[in-house]
mmCIF file of C-alpha atoms in Angstrom:
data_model
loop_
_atom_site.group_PDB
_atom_site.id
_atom_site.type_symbol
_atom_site.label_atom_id
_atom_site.label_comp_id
_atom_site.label_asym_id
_atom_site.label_seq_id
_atom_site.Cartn_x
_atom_site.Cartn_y
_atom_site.Cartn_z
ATOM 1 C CA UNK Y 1 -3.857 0.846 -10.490
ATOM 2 C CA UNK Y 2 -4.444 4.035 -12.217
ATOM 3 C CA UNK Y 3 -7.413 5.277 -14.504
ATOM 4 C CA UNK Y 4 -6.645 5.473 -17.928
ATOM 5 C CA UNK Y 5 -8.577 8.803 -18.942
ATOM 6 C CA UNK Y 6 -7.506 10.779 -16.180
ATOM 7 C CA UNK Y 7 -4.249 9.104 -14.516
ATOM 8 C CA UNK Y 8 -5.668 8.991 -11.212
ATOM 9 C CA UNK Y 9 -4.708 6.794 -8.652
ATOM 10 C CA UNK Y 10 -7.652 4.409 -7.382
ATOM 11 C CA UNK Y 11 -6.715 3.736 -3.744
ATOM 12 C CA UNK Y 12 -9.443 0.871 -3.602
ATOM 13 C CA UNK Y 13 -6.840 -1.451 -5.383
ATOM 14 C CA UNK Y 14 -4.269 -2.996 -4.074
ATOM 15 C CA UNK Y 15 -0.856 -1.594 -4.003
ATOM 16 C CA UNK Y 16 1.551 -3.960 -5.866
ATOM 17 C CA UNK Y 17 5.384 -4.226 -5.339
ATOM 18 C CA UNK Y 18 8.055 -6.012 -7.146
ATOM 19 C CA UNK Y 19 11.334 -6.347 -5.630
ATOM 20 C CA UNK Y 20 13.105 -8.023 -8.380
ATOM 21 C CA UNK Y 21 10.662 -10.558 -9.359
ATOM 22 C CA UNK Y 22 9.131 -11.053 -5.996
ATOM 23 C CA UNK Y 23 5.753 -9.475 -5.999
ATOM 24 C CA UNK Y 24 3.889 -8.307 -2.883
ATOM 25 C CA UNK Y 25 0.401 -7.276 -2.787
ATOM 26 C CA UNK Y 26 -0.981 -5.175 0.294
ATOM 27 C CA UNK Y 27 -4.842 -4.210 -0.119
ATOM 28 C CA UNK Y 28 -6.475 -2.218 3.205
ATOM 29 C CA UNK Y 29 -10.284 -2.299 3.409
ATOM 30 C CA UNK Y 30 -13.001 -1.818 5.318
ATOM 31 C CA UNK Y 31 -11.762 -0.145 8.601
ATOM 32 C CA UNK Y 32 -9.819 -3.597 9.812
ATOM 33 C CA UNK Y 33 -9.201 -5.654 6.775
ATOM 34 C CA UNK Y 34 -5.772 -6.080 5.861
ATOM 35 C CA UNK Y 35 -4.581 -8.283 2.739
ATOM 36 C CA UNK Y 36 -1.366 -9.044 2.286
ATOM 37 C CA UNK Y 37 -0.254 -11.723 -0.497
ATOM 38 C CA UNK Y 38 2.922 -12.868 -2.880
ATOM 39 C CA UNK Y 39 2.517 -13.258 -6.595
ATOM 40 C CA UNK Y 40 -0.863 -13.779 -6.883
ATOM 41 C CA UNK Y 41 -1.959 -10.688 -9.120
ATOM 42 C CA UNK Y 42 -0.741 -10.458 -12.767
ATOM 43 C CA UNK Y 43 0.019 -6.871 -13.321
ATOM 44 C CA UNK Y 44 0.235 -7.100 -17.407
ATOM 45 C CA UNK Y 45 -3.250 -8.311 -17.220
ATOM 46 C CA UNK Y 46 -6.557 -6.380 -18.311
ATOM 47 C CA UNK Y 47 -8.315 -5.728 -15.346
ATOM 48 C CA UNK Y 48 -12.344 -7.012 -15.778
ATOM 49 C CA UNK Y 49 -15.404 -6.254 -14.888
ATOM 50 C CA UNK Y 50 -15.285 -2.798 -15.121
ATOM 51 C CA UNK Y 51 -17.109 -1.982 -18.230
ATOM 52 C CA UNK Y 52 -20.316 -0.492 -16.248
ATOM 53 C CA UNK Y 53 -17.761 2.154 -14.601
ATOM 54 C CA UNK Y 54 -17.294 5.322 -16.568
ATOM 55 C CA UNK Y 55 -13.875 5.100 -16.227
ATOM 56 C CA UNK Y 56 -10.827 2.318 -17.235
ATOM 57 C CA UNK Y 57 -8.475 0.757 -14.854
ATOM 58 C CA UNK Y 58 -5.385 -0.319 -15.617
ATOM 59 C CA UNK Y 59 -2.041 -1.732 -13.677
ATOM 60 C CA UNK Y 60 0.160 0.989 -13.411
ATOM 61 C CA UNK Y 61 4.123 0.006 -13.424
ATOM 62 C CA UNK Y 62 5.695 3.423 -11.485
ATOM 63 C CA UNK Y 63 4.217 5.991 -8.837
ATOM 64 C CA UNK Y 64 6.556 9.327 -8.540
ATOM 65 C CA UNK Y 65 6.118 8.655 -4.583
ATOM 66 C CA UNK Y 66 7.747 5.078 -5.432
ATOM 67 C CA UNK Y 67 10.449 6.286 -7.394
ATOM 68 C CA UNK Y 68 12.952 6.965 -4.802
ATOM 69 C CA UNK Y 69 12.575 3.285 -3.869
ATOM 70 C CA UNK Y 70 13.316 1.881 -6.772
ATOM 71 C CA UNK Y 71 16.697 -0.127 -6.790
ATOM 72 C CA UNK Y 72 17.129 0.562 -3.190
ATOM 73 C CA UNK Y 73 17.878 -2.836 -1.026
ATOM 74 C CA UNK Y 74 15.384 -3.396 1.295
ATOM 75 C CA UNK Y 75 16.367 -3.722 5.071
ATOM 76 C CA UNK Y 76 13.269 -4.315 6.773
ATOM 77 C CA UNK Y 77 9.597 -5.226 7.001
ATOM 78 C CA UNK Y 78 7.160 -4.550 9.788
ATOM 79 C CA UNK Y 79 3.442 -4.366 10.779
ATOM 80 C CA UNK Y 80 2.543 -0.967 12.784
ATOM 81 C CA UNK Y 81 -0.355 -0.787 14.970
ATOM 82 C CA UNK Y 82 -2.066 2.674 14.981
ATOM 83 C CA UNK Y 83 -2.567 2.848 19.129
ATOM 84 C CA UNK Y 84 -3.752 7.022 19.367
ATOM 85 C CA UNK Y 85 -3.229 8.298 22.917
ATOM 86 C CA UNK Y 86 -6.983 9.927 21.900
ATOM 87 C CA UNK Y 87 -9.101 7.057 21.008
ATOM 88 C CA UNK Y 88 -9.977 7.481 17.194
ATOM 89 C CA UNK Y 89 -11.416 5.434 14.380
ATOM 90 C CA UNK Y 90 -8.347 4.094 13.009
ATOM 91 C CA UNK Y 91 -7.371 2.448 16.421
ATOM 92 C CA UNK Y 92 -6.271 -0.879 15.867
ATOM 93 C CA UNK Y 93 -5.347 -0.475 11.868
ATOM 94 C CA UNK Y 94 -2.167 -1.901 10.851
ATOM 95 C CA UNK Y 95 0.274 -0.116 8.331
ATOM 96 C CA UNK Y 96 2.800 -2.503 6.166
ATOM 97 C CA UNK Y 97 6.054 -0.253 6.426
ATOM 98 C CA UNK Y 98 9.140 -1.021 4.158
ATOM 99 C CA UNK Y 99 12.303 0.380 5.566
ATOM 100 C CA UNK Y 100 15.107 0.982 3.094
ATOM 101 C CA UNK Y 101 18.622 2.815 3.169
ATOM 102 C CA UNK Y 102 17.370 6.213 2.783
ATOM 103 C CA UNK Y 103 13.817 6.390 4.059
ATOM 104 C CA UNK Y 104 10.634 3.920 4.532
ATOM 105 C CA UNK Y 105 7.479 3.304 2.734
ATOM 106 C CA UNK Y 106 4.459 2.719 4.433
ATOM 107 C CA UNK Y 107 0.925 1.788 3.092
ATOM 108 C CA UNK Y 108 -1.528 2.563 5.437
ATOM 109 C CA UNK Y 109 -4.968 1.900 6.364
ATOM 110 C CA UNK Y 110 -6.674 5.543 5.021
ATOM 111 C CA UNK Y 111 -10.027 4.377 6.377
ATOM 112 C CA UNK Y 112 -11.536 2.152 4.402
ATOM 113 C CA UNK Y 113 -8.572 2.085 1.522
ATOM 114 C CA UNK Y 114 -5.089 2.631 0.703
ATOM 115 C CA UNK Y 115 -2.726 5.313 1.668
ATOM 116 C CA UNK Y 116 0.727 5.673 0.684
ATOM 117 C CA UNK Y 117 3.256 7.445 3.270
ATOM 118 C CA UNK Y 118 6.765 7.907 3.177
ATOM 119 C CA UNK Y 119 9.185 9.135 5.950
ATOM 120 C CA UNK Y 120 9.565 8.486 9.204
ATOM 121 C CA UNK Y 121 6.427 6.463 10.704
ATOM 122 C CA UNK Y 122 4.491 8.486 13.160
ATOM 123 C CA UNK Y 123 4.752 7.701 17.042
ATOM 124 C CA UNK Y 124 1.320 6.716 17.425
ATOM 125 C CA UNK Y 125 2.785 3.672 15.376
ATOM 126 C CA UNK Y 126 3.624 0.325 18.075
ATOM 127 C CA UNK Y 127 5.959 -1.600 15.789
ATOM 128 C CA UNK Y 128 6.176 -4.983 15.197
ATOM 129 C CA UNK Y 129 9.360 -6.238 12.808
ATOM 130 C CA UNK Y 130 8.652 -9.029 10.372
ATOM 131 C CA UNK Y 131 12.167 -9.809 9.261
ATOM 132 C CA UNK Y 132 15.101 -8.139 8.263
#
């Protein structure tokens, strides 16, 4: 979801993925709230109960950080568990990583909403593979 005035991304929302008519919905809050669901958000609908915000949200359908993804056949899902040698806040979050052919997508837990990261997952990261 982006703002319409400005284009800015609102990390608060969740992040939506289609992979080719199968939608999946991951939305991080809090500092241990993870929601992950299937086809449950209509993306070409106006978003409501915004109009006391100053600004207008609307579905956005690309993200340049997407966009090497796109058409790509995905391999693998997992869960990662953020276990820090150094005890931190974001012990314990989970990350939703999508592996693909040439690189992974992750959308992580940025403390209280949603981060996008995209490489190779970081070793404080104890994986655990959802399918293939």
């Amino acid at each position: 979801m982006r703002f319409i005035e400005d284009g800015d991304w609102f990390a608060d929302c969740p992040v939506v993925l289609d992979f080719d008519g199968l939608q999946v919905e991951v939305c991080h809050s809090k500092l241990d709230e993870l929601s992950i669901g299937w086809n449950t958000i209509d993306t070409a609908a106006t978003i409501a109960g915004w109009e006391w915000f100053e600004l207008t949200p609307q579905w956005s359908h690309g993200d340049e950080r997407l966009e090497p993804f796109v058409g790509q056949e995905l391999r693998e899902v997992a869960l990662l568990e953020w276990r820090s040698a150094a005890r931190d806040l974001a012990a314990g979050t989970v990350a939703v990583e999508f592996a693909f052919a040439d690189g992974c997508l992750r959308i992580v837990n940025g403390l209280d909403e949603n981060r996008i990261e995209i490489g190779a997952a970081q070793q404080e990261y104890i994986r655990h593979r959802l399918g293939r």
